[in-house]
Protein backbone atom coordinates (compact mmCIF):
# COMPACT_ATOMS: atom_id res chain seq x y z
CA UNK A 1 0.00 0.00 0.00
CA UNK A 2 1.17 3.55 -0.52
CA UNK A 3 2.14 6.04 2.10
CA UNK A 4 2.54 9.76 2.11
CA UNK A 5 6.02 11.23 1.94
CA UNK A 6 6.42 14.57 3.68
CA UNK A 7 8.86 17.26 2.70
CA UNK A 8 10.88 18.84 4.20
CA UNK A 9 11.89 16.41 6.93
CA UNK A 10 12.57 19.29 9.29
CA UNK A 11 11.53 22.94 9.35
CA UNK A 12 12.62 25.66 11.76
CA UNK A 13 10.92 29.07 11.75
CA UNK A 14 10.25 32.06 13.95
CA UNK A 15 6.93 32.70 15.63
CA UNK A 16 4.62 34.65 13.36
CA UNK A 17 6.02 33.20 10.16
CA UNK A 18 4.11 30.82 7.91
CA UNK A 19 5.05 27.16 7.65
CA UNK A 20 4.47 25.07 4.54
CA UNK A 21 4.78 21.31 4.46
CA UNK A 22 4.33 19.14 1.41
CA UNK A 23 3.16 15.59 0.89
CA UNK A 24 3.48 13.35 -2.14
CA UNK A 25 1.84 9.99 -2.73
CA UNK A 26 1.92 7.38 -5.44
CA UNK A 27 -1.55 6.10 -6.35
CA UNK A 28 -5.03 7.60 -6.60
CA UNK A 29 -6.65 8.37 -3.28
CA UNK A 30 -10.06 8.54 -1.66
CA UNK A 31 -8.96 11.24 0.70
CA UNK A 32 -5.90 12.60 2.44
CA UNK A 33 -5.59 13.58 6.06
CA UNK A 34 -3.10 15.63 8.03
CA UNK A 35 -2.21 14.83 11.64
CA UNK A 36 -0.05 16.47 14.26
CA UNK A 37 1.98 14.65 16.88
CA UNK A 38 3.60 16.16 19.90
CA UNK A 39 4.65 14.73 23.22
CA UNK A 40 1.84 16.36 25.12
CA UNK A 41 -1.20 15.31 23.11
CA UNK A 42 -0.11 12.38 20.98
CA UNK A 43 -1.48 12.10 17.46
CA UNK A 44 -4.31 14.46 16.67
CA UNK A 45 -6.34 14.76 13.48
CA UNK A 46 -6.11 18.20 11.85
CA UNK A 47 -7.98 18.14 8.58
CA UNK A 48 -9.32 15.78 5.91
CA UNK A 49 -9.54 16.65 2.24
CA UNK A 50 -11.44 14.46 -0.18
CA UNK A 51 -10.19 13.56 -3.63
CA UNK A 52 -12.75 15.84 -5.29
CA UNK A 53 -11.74 18.85 -3.19
CA UNK A 54 -8.89 21.21 -3.99
CA UNK A 55 -8.59 23.35 -0.90
CA UNK A 56 -9.78 23.31 2.68
CA UNK A 57 -9.37 25.66 5.61
CA UNK A 58 -9.54 25.20 9.34
CA UNK A 59 -8.55 28.15 11.48
CA UNK A 60 -4.91 28.94 10.69
CA UNK A 61 -4.57 25.79 8.61
CA UNK A 62 -4.93 25.63 4.84
CA UNK A 63 -4.65 22.37 2.95
CA UNK A 64 -4.47 22.02 -0.81
CA UNK A 65 -4.70 18.90 -2.92
CA UNK A 66 -3.50 18.47 -6.49
CA UNK A 67 -4.51 15.00 -7.65
CA UNK A 68 -2.84 15.49 -11.03
CA UNK A 69 0.51 15.90 -9.27
CA UNK A 70 -0.39 13.49 -6.47
CA UNK A 71 0.57 16.04 -3.89
CA UNK A 72 -0.85 18.00 -0.99
CA UNK A 73 0.39 20.88 1.09
CA UNK A 74 -0.32 22.07 4.61
CA UNK A 75 0.11 25.75 5.36
CA UNK A 76 0.12 27.01 8.92
CA UNK A 77 -0.21 30.78 9.02
CA UNK A 78 1.05 33.05 11.79
CA UNK A 79 2.78 30.16 13.53
CA UNK A 80 3.03 29.92 17.31
CA UNK A 81 5.48 28.13 19.55
CA UNK A 82 2.66 25.72 20.41
CA UNK A 83 2.63 24.58 16.76
CA UNK A 84 5.97 22.85 17.38
CA UNK A 85 5.28 19.21 16.54
CA UNK A 86 5.64 16.57 13.86
CA UNK A 87 3.13 16.74 11.03
CA UNK A 88 2.07 13.70 9.05
CA UNK A 89 0.02 13.30 5.92
CA UNK A 90 -2.00 10.11 5.57
CA UNK A 91 -3.53 9.28 2.21
CA UNK A 92 -6.23 6.62 1.97
CA UNK A 93 -6.81 4.59 -1.16
CA UNK A 94 -8.64 1.47 -2.15
CA UNK A 95 -11.82 0.16 -0.63
CA UNK A 96 -10.70 -0.11 2.97
CA UNK A 97 -9.84 3.52 3.68
CA UNK A 98 -6.72 2.72 5.69
CA UNK A 99 -4.71 5.91 6.24
CA UNK A 100 -1.01 5.29 5.68
CA UNK A 101 1.59 7.55 7.21
CA UNK A 102 5.03 8.77 6.18
CA UNK A 103 7.89 9.87 8.42
CA UNK A 104 6.49 13.35 8.93
CA UNK A 105 7.84 16.86 8.97
CA UNK A 106 9.35 18.02 12.24
CA UNK A 107 8.38 21.67 12.76
CA UNK A 108 10.06 23.85 15.34
CA UNK A 109 8.64 27.31 15.95
CA UNK A 110 10.98 29.56 17.92
CA UNK A 111 9.35 32.10 20.23
CA UNK B 1 -16.15 12.05 26.38
CA UNK B 2 -13.79 9.11 26.75
CA UNK B 3 -11.18 8.73 24.06
CA UNK B 4 -9.27 5.71 22.90
CA UNK B 5 -7.43 4.08 25.76
CA UNK B 6 -4.51 1.69 25.64
CA UNK B 7 -2.88 -0.45 28.26
CA UNK B 8 -0.30 -0.81 29.52
CA UNK B 9 1.26 2.56 28.83
CA UNK B 10 4.72 1.04 29.14
CA UNK B 11 5.86 -2.55 28.86
CA UNK B 12 9.37 -3.86 29.36
CA UNK B 13 9.91 -7.49 28.53
CA UNK B 14 12.70 -9.92 27.88
CA UNK B 15 13.51 -11.25 24.46
CA UNK B 16 11.53 -14.38 23.72
CA UNK B 17 8.57 -13.57 25.98
CA UNK B 18 5.03 -13.01 24.72
CA UNK B 19 3.24 -9.70 25.26
CA UNK B 20 -0.36 -8.57 24.97
CA UNK B 21 -1.33 -4.98 24.28
CA UNK B 22 -4.89 -3.79 24.77
CA UNK B 23 -6.94 -1.13 23.03
CA UNK B 24 -10.34 0.21 24.07
CA UNK B 25 -11.79 2.19 21.16
CA UNK B 26 -14.33 4.96 21.42
CA UNK B 27 -17.77 3.51 21.98
CA UNK B 28 -19.66 3.10 18.72
CA UNK B 29 -16.60 3.28 16.49
CA UNK B 30 -16.69 0.44 14.00
CA UNK B 31 -13.16 0.73 12.62
CA UNK B 32 -10.06 -0.06 14.66
CA UNK B 33 -6.44 0.18 13.53
CA UNK B 34 -3.09 -0.83 14.99
CA UNK B 35 0.12 0.94 14.01
CA UNK B 36 3.61 0.95 15.41
CA UNK B 37 6.09 3.77 15.48
CA UNK B 38 9.80 3.30 15.96
CA UNK B 39 11.93 6.13 17.31
CA UNK B 40 11.96 9.03 14.87
CA UNK B 41 9.99 7.11 12.28
CA UNK B 42 6.52 7.33 10.83
CA UNK B 43 3.62 5.08 11.62
CA UNK B 44 3.74 1.56 10.23
CA UNK B 45 0.30 0.08 9.60
CA UNK B 46 -0.21 -3.33 11.20
CA UNK B 47 -3.86 -4.42 11.09
CA UNK B 48 -7.35 -3.01 10.50
CA UNK B 49 -10.74 -4.18 11.76
CA UNK B 50 -14.00 -2.91 10.27
CA UNK B 51 -17.22 -4.10 11.84
CA UNK B 52 -17.79 -7.81 11.33
CA UNK B 53 -15.62 -8.02 8.22
CA UNK B 54 -12.47 -10.09 8.10
CA UNK B 55 -9.55 -7.99 9.34
CA UNK B 56 -6.94 -6.60 6.96
CA UNK B 57 -3.73 -8.17 8.28
CA UNK B 58 -1.55 -7.04 5.40
CA UNK B 59 0.71 -4.93 7.63
CA UNK B 60 1.66 -7.55 10.19
CA UNK B 61 5.45 -7.97 9.91
CA UNK B 62 5.60 -11.66 10.81
CA UNK B 63 3.49 -14.54 12.06
CA UNK B 64 4.59 -13.70 15.59
CA UNK B 65 2.09 -10.85 15.47
CA UNK B 66 -1.65 -11.39 15.79
CA UNK B 67 -4.65 -9.38 16.86
CA UNK B 68 -8.22 -9.97 17.90
CA UNK B 69 -11.20 -7.75 18.31
CA UNK B 70 -13.86 -9.18 20.55
CA UNK B 71 -17.49 -8.15 20.28
CA UNK B 72 -16.61 -5.39 17.87
CA UNK B 73 -15.03 -3.38 20.65
CA UNK B 74 -11.86 -4.13 22.62
CA UNK B 75 -8.82 -5.30 20.68
CA UNK B 76 -5.73 -7.16 21.78
CA UNK B 77 -2.46 -7.20 19.86
CA UNK B 78 -0.28 -10.17 20.74
CA UNK B 79 3.41 -10.46 19.95
CA UNK B 80 4.89 -13.89 20.51
CA UNK B 81 8.56 -14.59 21.14
CA UNK B 82 9.41 -10.90 21.19
CA UNK B 83 12.60 -9.66 19.52
CA UNK B 84 14.56 -6.49 20.17
CA UNK B 85 13.42 -5.06 16.83
CA UNK B 86 9.84 -5.21 18.12
CA UNK B 87 10.66 -2.32 20.47
CA UNK B 88 8.44 0.59 19.44
CA UNK B 89 5.37 2.55 20.43
CA UNK B 90 2.24 0.64 19.46
CA UNK B 91 -0.64 2.96 18.61
CA UNK B 92 -4.29 2.11 18.33
CA UNK B 93 -6.87 4.26 16.57
CA UNK B 94 -10.60 4.03 15.96
CA UNK B 95 -12.92 5.67 13.45
CA UNK B 96 -16.66 6.25 13.56
CA UNK B 97 -19.08 4.66 11.07
CA UNK B 98 -19.45 7.83 9.01
CA UNK B 99 -20.16 8.01 5.30
CA UNK B 100 -17.92 7.95 2.28
CA UNK B 101 -14.59 9.66 2.49
CA UNK B 102 -14.59 10.34 6.20
CA UNK B 103 -12.30 8.03 8.11
CA UNK B 104 -10.89 10.44 10.68
CA UNK B 105 -8.89 8.49 13.19
CA UNK B 106 -8.86 9.04 16.93
CA UNK B 107 -5.61 7.79 18.40
CA UNK B 108 -4.85 6.39 21.81
CA UNK B 109 -1.77 7.42 23.81
CA UNK B 110 0.13 4.31 22.75
CA UNK B 111 1.98 1.51 24.51
CA UNK B 112 5.74 1.86 24.62
CA UNK B 113 7.22 -1.62 24.29
CA UNK B 114 10.84 -2.23 25.16
CA UNK B 115 12.34 -5.65 24.52
CA UNK B 116 15.59 -6.23 26.38
PDB file of C-alpha atoms in Angstrom:
ATOM      1  CA  UNK A   1       0.000   0.000   0.000  1.00  0.00           C
ATOM      2  CA  UNK A   2       1.168   3.546  -0.522  1.00  0.00           C
ATOM      3  CA  UNK A   3       2.139   6.041   2.098  1.00  0.00           C
ATOM      4  CA  UNK A   4       2.539   9.759   2.113  1.00  0.00           C
ATOM      5  CA  UNK A   5       6.016  11.231   1.937  1.00  0.00           C
ATOM      6  CA  UNK A   6       6.418  14.567   3.675  1.00  0.00           C
ATOM      7  CA  UNK A   7       8.857  17.262   2.696  1.00  0.00           C
ATOM      8  CA  UNK A   8      10.876  18.842   4.198  1.00  0.00           C
ATOM      9  CA  UNK A   9      11.888  16.407   6.930  1.00  0.00           C
ATOM     10  CA  UNK A  10      12.566  19.292   9.287  1.00  0.00           C
ATOM     11  CA  UNK A  11      11.533  22.942   9.346  1.00  0.00           C
ATOM     12  CA  UNK A  12      12.616  25.656  11.757  1.00  0.00           C
ATOM     13  CA  UNK A  13      10.916  29.068  11.746  1.00  0.00           C
ATOM     14  CA  UNK A  14      10.246  32.062  13.947  1.00  0.00           C
ATOM     15  CA  UNK A  15       6.933  32.697  15.635  1.00  0.00           C
ATOM     16  CA  UNK A  16       4.618  34.649  13.365  1.00  0.00           C
ATOM     17  CA  UNK A  17       6.024  33.196  10.156  1.00  0.00           C
ATOM     18  CA  UNK A  18       4.110  30.817   7.910  1.00  0.00           C
ATOM     19  CA  UNK A  19       5.054  27.162   7.649  1.00  0.00           C
ATOM     20  CA  UNK A  20       4.468  25.070   4.543  1.00  0.00           C
ATOM     21  CA  UNK A  21       4.780  21.312   4.458  1.00  0.00           C
ATOM     22  CA  UNK A  22       4.329  19.141   1.408  1.00  0.00           C
ATOM     23  CA  UNK A  23       3.165  15.592   0.890  1.00  0.00           C
ATOM     24  CA  UNK A  24       3.476  13.351  -2.137  1.00  0.00           C
ATOM     25  CA  UNK A  25       1.843   9.993  -2.731  1.00  0.00           C
ATOM     26  CA  UNK A  26       1.917   7.380  -5.444  1.00  0.00           C
ATOM     27  CA  UNK A  27      -1.553   6.101  -6.347  1.00  0.00           C
ATOM     28  CA  UNK A  28      -5.033   7.597  -6.600  1.00  0.00           C
ATOM     29  CA  UNK A  29      -6.653   8.372  -3.285  1.00  0.00           C
ATOM     30  CA  UNK A  30     -10.064   8.537  -1.662  1.00  0.00           C
ATOM     31  CA  UNK A  31      -8.964  11.241   0.705  1.00  0.00           C
ATOM     32  CA  UNK A  32      -5.899  12.603   2.439  1.00  0.00           C
ATOM     33  CA  UNK A  33      -5.589  13.585   6.063  1.00  0.00           C
ATOM     34  CA  UNK A  34      -3.097  15.626   8.027  1.00  0.00           C
ATOM     35  CA  UNK A  35      -2.205  14.825  11.635  1.00  0.00           C
ATOM     36  CA  UNK A  36      -0.049  16.470  14.257  1.00  0.00           C
ATOM     37  CA  UNK A  37       1.983  14.649  16.876  1.00  0.00           C
ATOM     38  CA  UNK A  38       3.598  16.163  19.902  1.00  0.00           C
ATOM     39  CA  UNK A  39       4.650  14.730  23.220  1.00  0.00           C
ATOM     40  CA  UNK A  40       1.841  16.357  25.120  1.00  0.00           C
ATOM     41  CA  UNK A  41      -1.203  15.313  23.108  1.00  0.00           C
ATOM     42  CA  UNK A  42      -0.107  12.376  20.983  1.00  0.00           C
ATOM     43  CA  UNK A  43      -1.479  12.098  17.463  1.00  0.00           C
ATOM     44  CA  UNK A  44      -4.307  14.461  16.667  1.00  0.00           C
ATOM     45  CA  UNK A  45      -6.338  14.760  13.477  1.00  0.00           C
ATOM     46  CA  UNK A  46      -6.107  18.203  11.849  1.00  0.00           C
ATOM     47  CA  UNK A  47      -7.977  18.143   8.577  1.00  0.00           C
ATOM     48  CA  UNK A  48      -9.315  15.776   5.912  1.00  0.00           C
ATOM     49  CA  UNK A  49      -9.542  16.649   2.241  1.00  0.00           C
ATOM     50  CA  UNK A  50     -11.441  14.462  -0.184  1.00  0.00           C
ATOM     51  CA  UNK A  51     -10.190  13.556  -3.630  1.00  0.00           C
ATOM     52  CA  UNK A  52     -12.752  15.836  -5.289  1.00  0.00           C
ATOM     53  CA  UNK A  53     -11.739  18.847  -3.189  1.00  0.00           C
ATOM     54  CA  UNK A  54      -8.894  21.208  -3.989  1.00  0.00           C
ATOM     55  CA  UNK A  55      -8.592  23.345  -0.896  1.00  0.00           C
ATOM     56  CA  UNK A  56      -9.775  23.305   2.684  1.00  0.00           C
ATOM     57  CA  UNK A  57      -9.371  25.664   5.612  1.00  0.00           C
ATOM     58  CA  UNK A  58      -9.540  25.195   9.341  1.00  0.00           C
ATOM     59  CA  UNK A  59      -8.554  28.146  11.480  1.00  0.00           C
ATOM     60  CA  UNK A  60      -4.908  28.943  10.688  1.00  0.00           C
ATOM     61  CA  UNK A  61      -4.573  25.788   8.612  1.00  0.00           C
ATOM     62  CA  UNK A  62      -4.929  25.627   4.844  1.00  0.00           C
ATOM     63  CA  UNK A  63      -4.648  22.367   2.948  1.00  0.00           C
ATOM     64  CA  UNK A  64      -4.466  22.025  -0.810  1.00  0.00           C
ATOM     65  CA  UNK A  65      -4.702  18.904  -2.919  1.00  0.00           C
ATOM     66  CA  UNK A  66      -3.497  18.467  -6.486  1.00  0.00           C
ATOM     67  CA  UNK A  67      -4.509  15.005  -7.645  1.00  0.00           C
ATOM     68  CA  UNK A  68      -2.837  15.494 -11.035  1.00  0.00           C
ATOM     69  CA  UNK A  69       0.507  15.898  -9.273  1.00  0.00           C
ATOM     70  CA  UNK A  70      -0.392  13.487  -6.472  1.00  0.00           C
ATOM     71  CA  UNK A  71       0.567  16.040  -3.891  1.00  0.00           C
ATOM     72  CA  UNK A  72      -0.845  18.001  -0.988  1.00  0.00           C
ATOM     73  CA  UNK A  73       0.393  20.880   1.091  1.00  0.00           C
ATOM     74  CA  UNK A  74      -0.324  22.069   4.609  1.00  0.00           C
ATOM     75  CA  UNK A  75       0.110  25.752   5.357  1.00  0.00           C
ATOM     76  CA  UNK A  76       0.121  27.014   8.920  1.00  0.00           C
ATOM     77  CA  UNK A  77      -0.213  30.783   9.021  1.00  0.00           C
ATOM     78  CA  UNK A  78       1.051  33.047  11.791  1.00  0.00           C
ATOM     79  CA  UNK A  79       2.777  30.160  13.534  1.00  0.00           C
ATOM     80  CA  UNK A  80       3.027  29.919  17.305  1.00  0.00           C
ATOM     81  CA  UNK A  81       5.485  28.127  19.552  1.00  0.00           C
ATOM     82  CA  UNK A  82       2.659  25.717  20.406  1.00  0.00           C
ATOM     83  CA  UNK A  83       2.630  24.576  16.762  1.00  0.00           C
ATOM     84  CA  UNK A  84       5.971  22.851  17.384  1.00  0.00           C
ATOM     85  CA  UNK A  85       5.279  19.210  16.537  1.00  0.00           C
ATOM     86  CA  UNK A  86       5.643  16.573  13.862  1.00  0.00           C
ATOM     87  CA  UNK A  87       3.133  16.737  11.030  1.00  0.00           C
ATOM     88  CA  UNK A  88       2.071  13.698   9.046  1.00  0.00           C
ATOM     89  CA  UNK A  89       0.024  13.301   5.921  1.00  0.00           C
ATOM     90  CA  UNK A  90      -2.003  10.113   5.569  1.00  0.00           C
ATOM     91  CA  UNK A  91      -3.534   9.275   2.209  1.00  0.00           C
ATOM     92  CA  UNK A  92      -6.227   6.620   1.968  1.00  0.00           C
ATOM     93  CA  UNK A  93      -6.812   4.594  -1.161  1.00  0.00           C
ATOM     94  CA  UNK A  94      -8.640   1.468  -2.148  1.00  0.00           C
ATOM     95  CA  UNK A  95     -11.819   0.159  -0.626  1.00  0.00           C
ATOM     96  CA  UNK A  96     -10.701  -0.108   2.971  1.00  0.00           C
ATOM     97  CA  UNK A  97      -9.836   3.525   3.675  1.00  0.00           C
ATOM     98  CA  UNK A  98      -6.724   2.716   5.694  1.00  0.00           C
ATOM     99  CA  UNK A  99      -4.709   5.906   6.235  1.00  0.00           C
ATOM    100  CA  UNK A 100      -1.013   5.286   5.676  1.00  0.00           C
ATOM    101  CA  UNK A 101       1.594   7.549   7.206  1.00  0.00           C
ATOM    102  CA  UNK A 102       5.030   8.766   6.183  1.00  0.00           C
ATOM    103  CA  UNK A 103       7.891   9.872   8.421  1.00  0.00           C
ATOM    104  CA  UNK A 104       6.488  13.348   8.925  1.00  0.00           C
ATOM    105  CA  UNK A 105       7.845  16.865   8.973  1.00  0.00           C
ATOM    106  CA  UNK A 106       9.346  18.017  12.238  1.00  0.00           C
ATOM    107  CA  UNK A 107       8.382  21.668  12.759  1.00  0.00           C
ATOM    108  CA  UNK A 108      10.062  23.845  15.340  1.00  0.00           C
ATOM    109  CA  UNK A 109       8.640  27.310  15.950  1.00  0.00           C
ATOM    110  CA  UNK A 110      10.982  29.556  17.916  1.00  0.00           C
ATOM    111  CA  UNK A 111       9.349  32.098  20.232  1.00  0.00           C
TER     112      UNK A 111
ATOM    113  CA  UNK B   1     -16.152  12.052  26.384  1.00  0.00           C
ATOM    114  CA  UNK B   2     -13.789   9.115  26.750  1.00  0.00           C
ATOM    115  CA  UNK B   3     -11.181   8.734  24.058  1.00  0.00           C
ATOM    116  CA  UNK B   4      -9.265   5.705  22.896  1.00  0.00           C
ATOM    117  CA  UNK B   5      -7.426   4.082  25.759  1.00  0.00           C
ATOM    118  CA  UNK B   6      -4.510   1.694  25.641  1.00  0.00           C
ATOM    119  CA  UNK B   7      -2.880  -0.446  28.265  1.00  0.00           C
ATOM    120  CA  UNK B   8      -0.295  -0.807  29.523  1.00  0.00           C
ATOM    121  CA  UNK B   9       1.261   2.559  28.826  1.00  0.00           C
ATOM    122  CA  UNK B  10       4.722   1.040  29.139  1.00  0.00           C
ATOM    123  CA  UNK B  11       5.861  -2.555  28.860  1.00  0.00           C
ATOM    124  CA  UNK B  12       9.369  -3.858  29.358  1.00  0.00           C
ATOM    125  CA  UNK B  13       9.907  -7.495  28.534  1.00  0.00           C
ATOM    126  CA  UNK B  14      12.698  -9.920  27.883  1.00  0.00           C
ATOM    127  CA  UNK B  15      13.514 -11.247  24.461  1.00  0.00           C
ATOM    128  CA  UNK B  16      11.531 -14.377  23.722  1.00  0.00           C
ATOM    129  CA  UNK B  17       8.570 -13.569  25.979  1.00  0.00           C
ATOM    130  CA  UNK B  18       5.027 -13.013  24.719  1.00  0.00           C
ATOM    131  CA  UNK B  19       3.235  -9.697  25.264  1.00  0.00           C
ATOM    132  CA  UNK B  20      -0.359  -8.566  24.968  1.00  0.00           C
ATOM    133  CA  UNK B  21      -1.331  -4.983  24.275  1.00  0.00           C
ATOM    134  CA  UNK B  22      -4.886  -3.787  24.771  1.00  0.00           C
ATOM    135  CA  UNK B  23      -6.940  -1.126  23.029  1.00  0.00           C
ATOM    136  CA  UNK B  24     -10.341   0.209  24.065  1.00  0.00           C
ATOM    137  CA  UNK B  25     -11.788   2.194  21.162  1.00  0.00           C
ATOM    138  CA  UNK B  26     -14.327   4.965  21.421  1.00  0.00           C
ATOM    139  CA  UNK B  27     -17.771   3.512  21.981  1.00  0.00           C
ATOM    140  CA  UNK B  28     -19.655   3.105  18.724  1.00  0.00           C
ATOM    141  CA  UNK B  29     -16.598   3.276  16.488  1.00  0.00           C
ATOM    142  CA  UNK B  30     -16.694   0.441  14.000  1.00  0.00           C
ATOM    143  CA  UNK B  31     -13.157   0.731  12.620  1.00  0.00           C
ATOM    144  CA  UNK B  32     -10.057  -0.059  14.664  1.00  0.00           C
ATOM    145  CA  UNK B  33      -6.442   0.176  13.533  1.00  0.00           C
ATOM    146  CA  UNK B  34      -3.088  -0.828  14.991  1.00  0.00           C
ATOM    147  CA  UNK B  35       0.118   0.941  14.010  1.00  0.00           C
ATOM    148  CA  UNK B  36       3.611   0.949  15.406  1.00  0.00           C
ATOM    149  CA  UNK B  37       6.085   3.774  15.478  1.00  0.00           C
ATOM    150  CA  UNK B  38       9.798   3.301  15.962  1.00  0.00           C
ATOM    151  CA  UNK B  39      11.934   6.133  17.306  1.00  0.00           C
ATOM    152  CA  UNK B  40      11.961   9.034  14.874  1.00  0.00           C
ATOM    153  CA  UNK B  41       9.987   7.108  12.282  1.00  0.00           C
ATOM    154  CA  UNK B  42       6.523   7.331  10.834  1.00  0.00           C
ATOM    155  CA  UNK B  43       3.617   5.076  11.619  1.00  0.00           C
ATOM    156  CA  UNK B  44       3.741   1.559  10.228  1.00  0.00           C
ATOM    157  CA  UNK B  45       0.305   0.076   9.598  1.00  0.00           C
ATOM    158  CA  UNK B  46      -0.214  -3.330  11.196  1.00  0.00           C
ATOM    159  CA  UNK B  47      -3.859  -4.423  11.094  1.00  0.00           C
ATOM    160  CA  UNK B  48      -7.349  -3.009  10.498  1.00  0.00           C
ATOM    161  CA  UNK B  49     -10.741  -4.178  11.761  1.00  0.00           C
ATOM    162  CA  UNK B  50     -13.999  -2.908  10.275  1.00  0.00           C
ATOM    163  CA  UNK B  51     -17.224  -4.096  11.840  1.00  0.00           C
ATOM    164  CA  UNK B  52     -17.787  -7.807  11.329  1.00  0.00           C
ATOM    165  CA  UNK B  53     -15.617  -8.019   8.224  1.00  0.00           C
ATOM    166  CA  UNK B  54     -12.470 -10.094   8.104  1.00  0.00           C
ATOM    167  CA  UNK B  55      -9.550  -7.993   9.344  1.00  0.00           C
ATOM    168  CA  UNK B  56      -6.942  -6.602   6.965  1.00  0.00           C
ATOM    169  CA  UNK B  57      -3.725  -8.168   8.278  1.00  0.00           C
ATOM    170  CA  UNK B  58      -1.546  -7.035   5.402  1.00  0.00           C
ATOM    171  CA  UNK B  59       0.714  -4.927   7.630  1.00  0.00           C
ATOM    172  CA  UNK B  60       1.657  -7.552  10.189  1.00  0.00           C
ATOM    173  CA  UNK B  61       5.447  -7.968   9.906  1.00  0.00           C
ATOM    174  CA  UNK B  62       5.602 -11.657  10.813  1.00  0.00           C
ATOM    175  CA  UNK B  63       3.487 -14.536  12.060  1.00  0.00           C
ATOM    176  CA  UNK B  64       4.588 -13.699  15.590  1.00  0.00           C
ATOM    177  CA  UNK B  65       2.095 -10.851  15.470  1.00  0.00           C
ATOM    178  CA  UNK B  66      -1.646 -11.394  15.791  1.00  0.00           C
ATOM    179  CA  UNK B  67      -4.648  -9.376  16.858  1.00  0.00           C
ATOM    180  CA  UNK B  68      -8.217  -9.969  17.896  1.00  0.00           C
ATOM    181  CA  UNK B  69     -11.204  -7.752  18.314  1.00  0.00           C
ATOM    182  CA  UNK B  70     -13.862  -9.176  20.553  1.00  0.00           C
ATOM    183  CA  UNK B  71     -17.488  -8.145  20.282  1.00  0.00           C
ATOM    184  CA  UNK B  72     -16.614  -5.388  17.870  1.00  0.00           C
ATOM    185  CA  UNK B  73     -15.031  -3.379  20.649  1.00  0.00           C
ATOM    186  CA  UNK B  74     -11.855  -4.129  22.616  1.00  0.00           C
ATOM    187  CA  UNK B  75      -8.824  -5.299  20.675  1.00  0.00           C
ATOM    188  CA  UNK B  76      -5.727  -7.163  21.785  1.00  0.00           C
ATOM    189  CA  UNK B  77      -2.460  -7.196  19.856  1.00  0.00           C
ATOM    190  CA  UNK B  78      -0.281 -10.166  20.735  1.00  0.00           C
ATOM    191  CA  UNK B  79       3.407 -10.455  19.954  1.00  0.00           C
ATOM    192  CA  UNK B  80       4.886 -13.886  20.511  1.00  0.00           C
ATOM    193  CA  UNK B  81       8.559 -14.585  21.141  1.00  0.00           C
ATOM    194  CA  UNK B  82       9.412 -10.905  21.188  1.00  0.00           C
ATOM    195  CA  UNK B  83      12.599  -9.664  19.517  1.00  0.00           C
ATOM    196  CA  UNK B  84      14.557  -6.488  20.167  1.00  0.00           C
ATOM    197  CA  UNK B  85      13.420  -5.059  16.834  1.00  0.00           C
ATOM    198  CA  UNK B  86       9.838  -5.207  18.123  1.00  0.00           C
ATOM    199  CA  UNK B  87      10.659  -2.315  20.473  1.00  0.00           C
ATOM    200  CA  UNK B  88       8.444   0.594  19.443  1.00  0.00           C
ATOM    201  CA  UNK B  89       5.373   2.547  20.428  1.00  0.00           C
ATOM    202  CA  UNK B  90       2.244   0.642  19.460  1.00  0.00           C
ATOM    203  CA  UNK B  91      -0.639   2.956  18.605  1.00  0.00           C
ATOM    204  CA  UNK B  92      -4.294   2.112  18.334  1.00  0.00           C
ATOM    205  CA  UNK B  93      -6.871   4.259  16.574  1.00  0.00           C
ATOM    206  CA  UNK B  94     -10.597   4.029  15.961  1.00  0.00           C
ATOM    207  CA  UNK B  95     -12.919   5.671  13.454  1.00  0.00           C
ATOM    208  CA  UNK B  96     -16.663   6.253  13.564  1.00  0.00           C
ATOM    209  CA  UNK B  97     -19.076   4.661  11.070  1.00  0.00           C
ATOM    210  CA  UNK B  98     -19.454   7.827   9.006  1.00  0.00           C
ATOM    211  CA  UNK B  99     -20.156   8.007   5.304  1.00  0.00           C
ATOM    212  CA  UNK B 100     -17.925   7.945   2.282  1.00  0.00           C
ATOM    213  CA  UNK B 101     -14.591   9.659   2.487  1.00  0.00           C
ATOM    214  CA  UNK B 102     -14.588  10.345   6.195  1.00  0.00           C
ATOM    215  CA  UNK B 103     -12.305   8.027   8.115  1.00  0.00           C
ATOM    216  CA  UNK B 104     -10.889  10.437  10.676  1.00  0.00           C
ATOM    217  CA  UNK B 105      -8.885   8.492  13.193  1.00  0.00           C
ATOM    218  CA  UNK B 106      -8.859   9.037  16.927  1.00  0.00           C
ATOM    219  CA  UNK B 107      -5.614   7.786  18.404  1.00  0.00           C
ATOM    220  CA  UNK B 108      -4.845   6.391  21.807  1.00  0.00           C
ATOM    221  CA  UNK B 109      -1.768   7.417  23.805  1.00  0.00           C
ATOM    222  CA  UNK B 110       0.127   4.308  22.753  1.00  0.00           C
ATOM    223  CA  UNK B 111       1.979   1.506  24.510  1.00  0.00           C
ATOM    224  CA  UNK B 112       5.743   1.861  24.616  1.00  0.00           C
ATOM    225  CA  UNK B 113       7.219  -1.622  24.288  1.00  0.00           C
ATOM    226  CA  UNK B 114      10.841  -2.230  25.163  1.00  0.00           C
ATOM    227  CA  UNK B 115      12.342  -5.649  24.516  1.00  0.00           C
ATOM    228  CA  UNK B 116      15.591  -6.226  26.382  1.00  0.00           C
TER     229      UNK B 116
END
